[in-house]
Amino acid sequence: MNPSAVTGPARPEIVKGAVLSGVINAVVNGAIQAWLLRGSEVIPLSVDGISAGTHTVLGSAVPLAVSLAMILTAVAHLTVKGPKKPFFPTTLWLVVKHGLFAFGALVAGAVVWQRLFGTVEVGLVTAVILLGVIAGGVSAMVNYMTISEIVE
């Protein structure tokens, strides 16, 4: 396909939109996590054991990232104006793919972190910043990947 024939947004516009989406989601989800974790003095990043029953930063990041990846993929499809690929099967597949990617990346990262550094406890501010950065990163990547894939 001839790059000049692309009718969708140009790559710099997609990147700009993805960064903006990432920053907004980092702030919003950081604030939500601050409210949810209020009253906690220290929170472990990870613990050695799946059934430890302890609230951890990376344990909270997994469902946050998976849900954001799936929801924001569908939202990106709905907000793109102009010609785009159909929701089914293109975007529906992206919803599943982005959710699985977020799950795998965060779980693998948490396992490697635990193996290399063990249980490290952080304060509330650090935990909130990490969760906000993860939410922002997921949001930016998902936005960019979705729009790049669905525009015609």
PDB file of C-alpha atoms in Angstrom:
ATOM      1  CA  MET A   1       0.000   0.000   0.000  1.00  0.00           C
ATOM      2  CA  ASN A   2       1.248   3.440  -0.889  1.00  0.00           C
ATOM      3  CA  PRO A   3       1.869   5.441   2.333  1.00  0.00           C
ATOM      4  CA  SER A   4       0.571   8.606   0.687  1.00  0.00           C
ATOM      5  CA  ALA A   5      -2.758   6.857   0.023  1.00  0.00           C
ATOM      6  CA  VAL A   6      -3.483   6.385   3.739  1.00  0.00           C
ATOM      7  CA  THR A   7      -6.586   8.383   4.640  1.00  0.00           C
ATOM      8  CA  GLY A   8      -6.410   7.900   8.391  1.00  0.00           C
ATOM      9  CA  PRO A   9      -4.469  10.040  10.839  1.00  0.00           C
ATOM     10  CA  ALA A  10      -0.742  10.433  10.230  1.00  0.00           C
ATOM     11  CA  ARG A  11       1.680   8.609  12.548  1.00  0.00           C
ATOM     12  CA  PRO A  12       2.651  11.778  14.475  1.00  0.00           C
ATOM     13  CA  GLU A  13      -1.039  12.420  15.178  1.00  0.00           C
ATOM     14  CA  ILE A  14      -1.484   8.851  16.418  1.00  0.00           C
ATOM     15  CA  VAL A  15       1.563   9.170  18.688  1.00  0.00           C
ATOM     16  CA  LYS A  16       0.349  12.531  20.017  1.00  0.00           C
ATOM     17  CA  GLY A  17      -3.089  11.072  20.784  1.00  0.00           C
ATOM     18  CA  ALA A  18      -1.555   7.999  22.415  1.00  0.00           C
ATOM     19  CA  VAL A  19       0.699  10.089  24.663  1.00  0.00           C
ATOM     20  CA  LEU A  20      -2.219  12.305  25.672  1.00  0.00           C
ATOM     21  CA  SER A  21      -4.329   9.234  26.444  1.00  0.00           C
ATOM     22  CA  GLY A  22      -1.465   7.783  28.485  1.00  0.00           C
ATOM     23  CA  VAL A  23      -0.987  10.933  30.558  1.00  0.00           C
ATOM     24  CA  ILE A  24      -4.710  11.283  31.254  1.00  0.00           C
ATOM     25  CA  ASN A  25      -5.029   7.633  32.270  1.00  0.00           C
ATOM     26  CA  ALA A  26      -1.909   7.817  34.442  1.00  0.00           C
ATOM     27  CA  VAL A  27      -3.352  10.746  36.400  1.00  0.00           C
ATOM     28  CA  VAL A  28      -6.887   9.350  36.664  1.00  0.00           C
ATOM     29  CA  ASN A  29      -5.842   5.833  37.619  1.00  0.00           C
ATOM     30  CA  GLY A  30      -3.157   7.141  39.973  1.00  0.00           C
ATOM     31  CA  ALA A  31      -5.842   9.130  41.789  1.00  0.00           C
ATOM     32  CA  ILE A  32      -8.143   6.101  41.928  1.00  0.00           C
ATOM     33  CA  GLN A  33      -5.349   3.925  43.313  1.00  0.00           C
ATOM     34  CA  ALA A  34      -4.444   6.591  45.883  1.00  0.00           C
ATOM     35  CA  TRP A  35      -8.033   6.509  47.118  1.00  0.00           C
ATOM     36  CA  LEU A  36      -8.168   2.696  47.127  1.00  0.00           C
ATOM     37  CA  LEU A  37      -4.848   2.334  48.948  1.00  0.00           C
ATOM     38  CA  ARG A  38      -5.360   5.184  51.428  1.00  0.00           C
ATOM     39  CA  GLY A  39      -4.390   4.216  54.934  1.00  0.00           C
ATOM     40  CA  SER A  40      -1.630   1.861  53.784  1.00  0.00           C
ATOM     41  CA  GLU A  41       1.807   2.808  55.023  1.00  0.00           C
ATOM     42  CA  VAL A  42       3.883   0.253  53.148  1.00  0.00           C
ATOM     43  CA  ILE A  43       2.867  -2.071  50.347  1.00  0.00           C
ATOM     44  CA  PRO A  44       5.014  -4.879  48.908  1.00  0.00           C
ATOM     45  CA  LEU A  45       5.701  -4.715  45.191  1.00  0.00           C
ATOM     46  CA  SER A  46       5.380  -8.498  45.008  1.00  0.00           C
ATOM     47  CA  VAL A  47       5.458 -11.488  47.336  1.00  0.00           C
ATOM     48  CA  ASP A  48       6.738 -15.017  46.925  1.00  0.00           C
ATOM     49  CA  GLY A  49       3.539 -16.983  46.435  1.00  0.00           C
ATOM     50  CA  ILE A  50       0.352 -16.717  44.469  1.00  0.00           C
ATOM     51  CA  SER A  51      -1.933 -17.394  47.410  1.00  0.00           C
ATOM     52  CA  ALA A  52      -0.150 -15.127  49.889  1.00  0.00           C
ATOM     53  CA  GLY A  53      -3.354 -13.141  50.445  1.00  0.00           C
ATOM     54  CA  THR A  54      -1.364  -9.920  50.664  1.00  0.00           C
ATOM     55  CA  HIS A  55      -2.230  -6.840  48.608  1.00  0.00           C
ATOM     56  CA  THR A  56       0.726  -6.026  46.326  1.00  0.00           C
ATOM     57  CA  VAL A  57       1.466  -3.272  43.837  1.00  0.00           C
ATOM     58  CA  LEU A  58       2.152  -5.606  40.920  1.00  0.00           C
ATOM     59  CA  GLY A  59      -0.786  -7.802  41.922  1.00  0.00           C
ATOM     60  CA  SER A  60      -3.028  -4.734  41.632  1.00  0.00           C
ATOM     61  CA  ALA A  61      -1.408  -3.739  38.357  1.00  0.00           C
ATOM     62  CA  VAL A  62      -2.397  -6.950  36.552  1.00  0.00           C
ATOM     63  CA  PRO A  63      -6.212  -6.568  36.613  1.00  0.00           C
ATOM     64  CA  LEU A  64      -5.817  -2.809  36.153  1.00  0.00           C
ATOM     65  CA  ALA A  65      -3.730  -3.274  33.002  1.00  0.00           C
ATOM     66  CA  VAL A  66      -5.856  -6.079  31.555  1.00  0.00           C
ATOM     67  CA  SER A  67      -9.121  -4.208  32.046  1.00  0.00           C
ATOM     68  CA  LEU A  68      -7.649  -0.968  30.682  1.00  0.00           C
ATOM     69  CA  ALA A  69      -6.191  -2.749  27.653  1.00  0.00           C
ATOM     70  CA  MET A  70      -9.485  -4.374  26.759  1.00  0.00           C
ATOM     71  CA  ILE A  71     -11.753  -1.399  27.464  1.00  0.00           C
ATOM     72  CA  LEU A  72      -9.509   1.169  25.799  1.00  0.00           C
ATOM     73  CA  THR A  73      -9.162  -0.973  22.672  1.00  0.00           C
ATOM     74  CA  ALA A  74     -12.938  -0.932  22.226  1.00  0.00           C
ATOM     75  CA  VAL A  75     -13.139   2.779  23.095  1.00  0.00           C
ATOM     76  CA  ALA A  76     -10.408   3.620  20.577  1.00  0.00           C
ATOM     77  CA  HIS A  77     -12.392   1.837  17.873  1.00  0.00           C
ATOM     78  CA  LEU A  78     -15.547   3.762  18.757  1.00  0.00           C
ATOM     79  CA  THR A  79     -13.808   7.150  18.815  1.00  0.00           C
ATOM     80  CA  VAL A  80     -11.920   6.856  15.508  1.00  0.00           C
ATOM     81  CA  LYS A  81     -13.647   8.935  12.877  1.00  0.00           C
ATOM     82  CA  GLY A  82     -13.488   8.202   9.186  1.00  0.00           C
ATOM     83  CA  PRO A  83     -12.975   4.893   7.427  1.00  0.00           C
ATOM     84  CA  LYS A  84     -11.969   2.066   9.724  1.00  0.00           C
ATOM     85  CA  LYS A  85     -12.021  -1.701   9.782  1.00  0.00           C
ATOM     86  CA  PRO A  86     -15.142  -3.344  11.252  1.00  0.00           C
ATOM     87  CA  PHE A  87     -15.398  -4.079  14.969  1.00  0.00           C
ATOM     88  CA  PHE A  88     -15.962  -7.756  14.264  1.00  0.00           C
ATOM     89  CA  PRO A  89     -13.565  -9.465  13.742  1.00  0.00           C
ATOM     90  CA  THR A  90     -10.740  -6.890  13.659  1.00  0.00           C
ATOM     91  CA  THR A  91     -11.232  -4.905  16.865  1.00  0.00           C
ATOM     92  CA  LEU A  92     -12.762  -7.794  18.797  1.00  0.00           C
ATOM     93  CA  TRP A  93      -9.573  -9.758  18.134  1.00  0.00           C
ATOM     94  CA  LEU A  94      -7.510  -6.738  19.223  1.00  0.00           C
ATOM     95  CA  VAL A  95      -9.501  -6.559  22.494  1.00  0.00           C
ATOM     96  CA  VAL A  96      -8.565 -10.161  23.293  1.00  0.00           C
ATOM     97  CA  LYS A  97      -4.977  -9.790  22.060  1.00  0.00           C
ATOM     98  CA  HIS A  98      -4.286  -6.611  24.032  1.00  0.00           C
ATOM     99  CA  GLY A  99      -5.811  -8.083  27.203  1.00  0.00           C
ATOM    100  CA  LEU A 100      -3.691 -11.228  26.944  1.00  0.00           C
ATOM    101  CA  PHE A 101      -0.576  -9.208  26.127  1.00  0.00           C
ATOM    102  CA  ALA A 102      -1.073  -6.965  29.168  1.00  0.00           C
ATOM    103  CA  PHE A 103      -1.663  -9.988  31.404  1.00  0.00           C
ATOM    104  CA  GLY A 104       1.384 -11.859  30.153  1.00  0.00           C
ATOM    105  CA  ALA A 105       3.721  -8.875  30.239  1.00  0.00           C
ATOM    106  CA  LEU A 106       2.804  -7.838  33.781  1.00  0.00           C
ATOM    107  CA  VAL A 107       2.766 -11.334  35.255  1.00  0.00           C
ATOM    108  CA  ALA A 108       6.115 -12.134  33.626  1.00  0.00           C
ATOM    109  CA  GLY A 109       7.537  -8.833  34.865  1.00  0.00           C
ATOM    110  CA  ALA A 110       6.275  -9.480  38.396  1.00  0.00           C
ATOM    111  CA  VAL A 111       7.724 -12.998  38.447  1.00  0.00           C
ATOM    112  CA  VAL A 112      11.114 -11.781  37.202  1.00  0.00           C
ATOM    113  CA  TRP A 113      11.046  -8.902  39.722  1.00  0.00           C
ATOM    114  CA  GLN A 114      10.279 -11.302  42.590  1.00  0.00           C
ATOM    115  CA  ARG A 115      12.993 -13.707  41.470  1.00  0.00           C
ATOM    116  CA  LEU A 116      15.660 -11.003  41.164  1.00  0.00           C
ATOM    117  CA  PHE A 117      14.819  -8.700  44.075  1.00  0.00           C
ATOM    118  CA  GLY A 118      12.506 -10.613  46.404  1.00  0.00           C
ATOM    119  CA  THR A 119       9.856  -8.825  48.420  1.00  0.00           C
ATOM    120  CA  VAL A 120      10.447  -5.070  48.397  1.00  0.00           C
ATOM    121  CA  GLU A 121       8.086  -2.816  50.306  1.00  0.00           C
ATOM    122  CA  VAL A 122       7.342   0.706  49.091  1.00  0.00           C
ATOM    123  CA  GLY A 123       5.414   3.627  50.490  1.00  0.00           C
ATOM    124  CA  LEU A 124       1.971   4.711  49.353  1.00  0.00           C
ATOM    125  CA  VAL A 125       3.259   7.503  47.103  1.00  0.00           C
ATOM    126  CA  THR A 126       5.673   5.178  45.292  1.00  0.00           C
ATOM    127  CA  ALA A 127       2.963   2.534  44.880  1.00  0.00           C
ATOM    128  CA  VAL A 128       0.528   5.074  43.438  1.00  0.00           C
ATOM    129  CA  ILE A 129       3.163   6.465  41.065  1.00  0.00           C
ATOM    130  CA  LEU A 130       4.057   2.964  39.833  1.00  0.00           C
ATOM    131  CA  LEU A 131       0.408   2.054  39.276  1.00  0.00           C
ATOM    132  CA  GLY A 132      -0.189   5.353  37.474  1.00  0.00           C
ATOM    133  CA  VAL A 133       2.841   4.823  35.236  1.00  0.00           C
ATOM    134  CA  ILE A 134       1.689   1.283  34.415  1.00  0.00           C
ATOM    135  CA  ALA A 135      -1.839   2.517  33.618  1.00  0.00           C
ATOM    136  CA  GLY A 136      -0.463   5.337  31.476  1.00  0.00           C
ATOM    137  CA  GLY A 137       1.922   3.053  29.624  1.00  0.00           C
ATOM    138  CA  VAL A 138      -0.788   0.502  28.909  1.00  0.00           C
ATOM    139  CA  SER A 139      -3.152   3.233  27.755  1.00  0.00           C
ATOM    140  CA  ALA A 140      -0.623   4.826  25.413  1.00  0.00           C
ATOM    141  CA  MET A 141       0.493   1.523  23.891  1.00  0.00           C
ATOM    142  CA  VAL A 142      -3.044   0.216  23.423  1.00  0.00           C
ATOM    143  CA  ASN A 143      -4.226   3.474  21.877  1.00  0.00           C
ATOM    144  CA  TYR A 144      -1.338   3.539  19.413  1.00  0.00           C
ATOM    145  CA  MET A 145      -1.579  -0.146  18.496  1.00  0.00           C
ATOM    146  CA  THR A 146      -5.364  -0.050  18.068  1.00  0.00           C
ATOM    147  CA  ILE A 147      -5.572   3.065  15.934  1.00  0.00           C
ATOM    148  CA  SER A 148      -2.596   1.988  13.812  1.00  0.00           C
ATOM    149  CA  GLU A 149      -4.328  -1.322  13.151  1.00  0.00           C
ATOM    150  CA  ILE A 150      -7.896  -0.214  12.446  1.00  0.00           C
ATOM    151  CA  VAL A 151      -7.544   2.909  10.290  1.00  0.00           C
ATOM    152  CA  GLU A 152      -7.860   2.300   6.578  1.00  0.00           C
TER     153      GLU A 152
END
